[in-house]
PDB file of C-alpha atoms in Angstrom:
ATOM      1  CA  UNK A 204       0.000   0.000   0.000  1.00 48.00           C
ATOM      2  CA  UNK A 205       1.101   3.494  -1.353  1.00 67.00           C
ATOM      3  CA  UNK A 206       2.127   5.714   1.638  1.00 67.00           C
ATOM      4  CA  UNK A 207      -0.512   8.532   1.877  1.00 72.00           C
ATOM      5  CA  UNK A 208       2.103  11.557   2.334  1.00 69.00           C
ATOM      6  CA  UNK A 209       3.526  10.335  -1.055  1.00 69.00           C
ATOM      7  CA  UNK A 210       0.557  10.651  -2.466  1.00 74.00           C
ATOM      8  CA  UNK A 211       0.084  14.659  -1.360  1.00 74.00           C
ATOM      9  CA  UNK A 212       3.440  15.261  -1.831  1.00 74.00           C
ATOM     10  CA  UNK A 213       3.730  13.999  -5.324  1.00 74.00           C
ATOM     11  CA  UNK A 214       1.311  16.621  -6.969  1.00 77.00           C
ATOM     12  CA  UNK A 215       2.824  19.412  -5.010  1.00 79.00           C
ATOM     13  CA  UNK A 216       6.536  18.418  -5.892  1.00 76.00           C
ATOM     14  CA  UNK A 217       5.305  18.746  -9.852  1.00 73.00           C
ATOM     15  CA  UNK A 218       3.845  22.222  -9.014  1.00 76.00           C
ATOM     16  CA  UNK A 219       7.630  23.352  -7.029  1.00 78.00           C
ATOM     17  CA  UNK A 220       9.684  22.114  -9.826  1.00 74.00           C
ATOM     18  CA  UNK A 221       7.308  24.011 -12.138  1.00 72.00           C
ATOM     19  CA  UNK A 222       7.996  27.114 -10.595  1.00 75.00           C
ATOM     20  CA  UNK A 223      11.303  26.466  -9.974  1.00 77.00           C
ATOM     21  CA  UNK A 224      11.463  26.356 -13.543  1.00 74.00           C
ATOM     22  CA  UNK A 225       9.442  29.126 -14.433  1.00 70.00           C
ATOM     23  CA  UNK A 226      11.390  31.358 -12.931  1.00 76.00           C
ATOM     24  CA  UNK A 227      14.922  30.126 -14.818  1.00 75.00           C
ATOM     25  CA  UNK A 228      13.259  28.984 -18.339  1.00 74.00           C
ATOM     26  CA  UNK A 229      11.501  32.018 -20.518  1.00 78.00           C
ATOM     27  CA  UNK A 230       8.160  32.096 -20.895  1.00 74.00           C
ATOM     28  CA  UNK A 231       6.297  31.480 -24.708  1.00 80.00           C
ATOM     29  CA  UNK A 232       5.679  35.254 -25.750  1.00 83.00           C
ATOM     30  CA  UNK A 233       3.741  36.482 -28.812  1.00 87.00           C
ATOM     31  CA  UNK A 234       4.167  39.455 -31.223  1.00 90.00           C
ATOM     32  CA  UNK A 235       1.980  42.174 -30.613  1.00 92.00           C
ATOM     33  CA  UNK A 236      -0.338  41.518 -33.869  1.00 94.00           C
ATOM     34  CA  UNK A 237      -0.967  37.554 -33.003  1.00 94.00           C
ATOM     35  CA  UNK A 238      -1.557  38.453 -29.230  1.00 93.00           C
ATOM     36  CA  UNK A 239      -4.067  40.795 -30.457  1.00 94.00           C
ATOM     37  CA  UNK A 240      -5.423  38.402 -32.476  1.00 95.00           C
ATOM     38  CA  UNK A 241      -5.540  35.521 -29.387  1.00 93.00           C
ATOM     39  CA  UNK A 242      -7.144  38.227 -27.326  1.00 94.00           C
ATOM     40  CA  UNK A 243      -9.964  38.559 -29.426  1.00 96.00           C
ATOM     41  CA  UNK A 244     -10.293  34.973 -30.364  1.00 95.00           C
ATOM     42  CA  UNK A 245     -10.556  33.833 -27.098  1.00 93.00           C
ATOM     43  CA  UNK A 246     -12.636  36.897 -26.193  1.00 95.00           C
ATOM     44  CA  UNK A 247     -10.675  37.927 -23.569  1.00 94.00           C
ATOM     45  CA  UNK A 248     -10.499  41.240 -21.536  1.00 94.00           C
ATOM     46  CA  UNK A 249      -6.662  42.483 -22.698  1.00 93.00           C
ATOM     47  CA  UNK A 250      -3.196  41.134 -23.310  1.00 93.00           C
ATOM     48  CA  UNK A 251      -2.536  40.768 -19.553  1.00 92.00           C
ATOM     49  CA  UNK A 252      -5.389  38.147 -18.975  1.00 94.00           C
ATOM     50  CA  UNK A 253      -3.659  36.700 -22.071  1.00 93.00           C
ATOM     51  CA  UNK A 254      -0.716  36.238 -20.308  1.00 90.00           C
ATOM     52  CA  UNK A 255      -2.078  35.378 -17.293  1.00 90.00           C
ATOM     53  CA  UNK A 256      -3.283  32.220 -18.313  1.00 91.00           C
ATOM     54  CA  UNK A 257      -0.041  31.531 -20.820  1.00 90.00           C
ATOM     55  CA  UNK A 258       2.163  31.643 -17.631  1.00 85.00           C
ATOM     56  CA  UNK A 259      -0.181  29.458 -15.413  1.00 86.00           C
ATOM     57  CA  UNK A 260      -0.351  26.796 -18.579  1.00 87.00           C
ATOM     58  CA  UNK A 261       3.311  27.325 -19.056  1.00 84.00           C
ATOM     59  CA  UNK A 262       3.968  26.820 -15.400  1.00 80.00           C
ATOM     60  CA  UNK A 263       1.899  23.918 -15.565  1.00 81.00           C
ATOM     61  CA  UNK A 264       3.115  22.005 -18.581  1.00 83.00           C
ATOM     62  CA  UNK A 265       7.061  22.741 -16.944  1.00 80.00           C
ATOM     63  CA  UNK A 266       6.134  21.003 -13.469  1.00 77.00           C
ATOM     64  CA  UNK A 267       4.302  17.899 -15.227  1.00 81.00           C
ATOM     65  CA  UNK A 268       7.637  17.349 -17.561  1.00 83.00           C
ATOM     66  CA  UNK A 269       9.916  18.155 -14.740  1.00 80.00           C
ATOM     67  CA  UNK A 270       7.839  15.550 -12.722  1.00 79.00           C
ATOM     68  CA  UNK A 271       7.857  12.402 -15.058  1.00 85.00           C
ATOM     69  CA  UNK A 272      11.122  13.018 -16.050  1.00 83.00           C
ATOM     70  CA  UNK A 273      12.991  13.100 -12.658  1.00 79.00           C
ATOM     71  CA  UNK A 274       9.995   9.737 -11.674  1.00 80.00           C
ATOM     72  CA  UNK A 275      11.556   7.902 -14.641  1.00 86.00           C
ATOM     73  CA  UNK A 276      15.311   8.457 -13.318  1.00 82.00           C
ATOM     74  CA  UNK A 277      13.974   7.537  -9.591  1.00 78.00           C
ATOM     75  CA  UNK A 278      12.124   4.660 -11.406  1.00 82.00           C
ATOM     76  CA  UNK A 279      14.988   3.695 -13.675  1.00 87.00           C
ATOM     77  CA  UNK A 280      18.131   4.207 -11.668  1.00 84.00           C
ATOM     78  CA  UNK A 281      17.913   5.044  -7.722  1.00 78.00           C
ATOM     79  CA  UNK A 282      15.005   2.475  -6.266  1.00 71.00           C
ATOM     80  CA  UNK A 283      16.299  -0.676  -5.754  1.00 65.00           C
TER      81      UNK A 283
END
C-alpha cells in the first residue's frame, strides 16, 4: 500500500519544480499583432489576462515534464 504523504506530496513536488522552472526557463511570448489576435479569439479582456493564463499553462506544462522526467530516473536508476 502506497504511503498517503507520497501521495500529497507527489502533486505538489510537480507544481515546485514548475515554478522552480518558471522562474529560470523564458516564458512562450507572442508578437503584438498575433496576441491581439488571441485576445480577441478567445474573447478575452486584454493582453494581460492573455498572459495570465499563458504563464499558469506554461507553469503547468514545466512542473508535469519536470515531474515524469525526474519519476523515470527515480524509477529507472535510484530504487532498488
Amino acid at each position: 500500500m502506497k504511503n498517503p504523504f507520497e501521495t500529497f506530496l507527489m502533486p505538489m513536488s510537480a507544481l515546485l519544480l514548475g515554478f522552480l522552472s518558471a522562474l529560470l526557463l523564458p516564458a512562450p511570448s507572442f508578437g503584438l499583432t498575433l496576441a491581439r489576435r488571441l485576445v480577441e479569439m478567445f474573447h478575452l479582456a486584454d493582453i494581460g489576462q492573455l498572459y495570465t493564463l499563458v504563464f499558469c499553462l506554461w507553469f503547468l506544462l514545466l512542473g508535469v515534464i519536470e515531474f515524469y522526467v525526474i519519476r523515470f530516473i527515480y524509477v529507472r536508476f535510484i530504487r532498488p
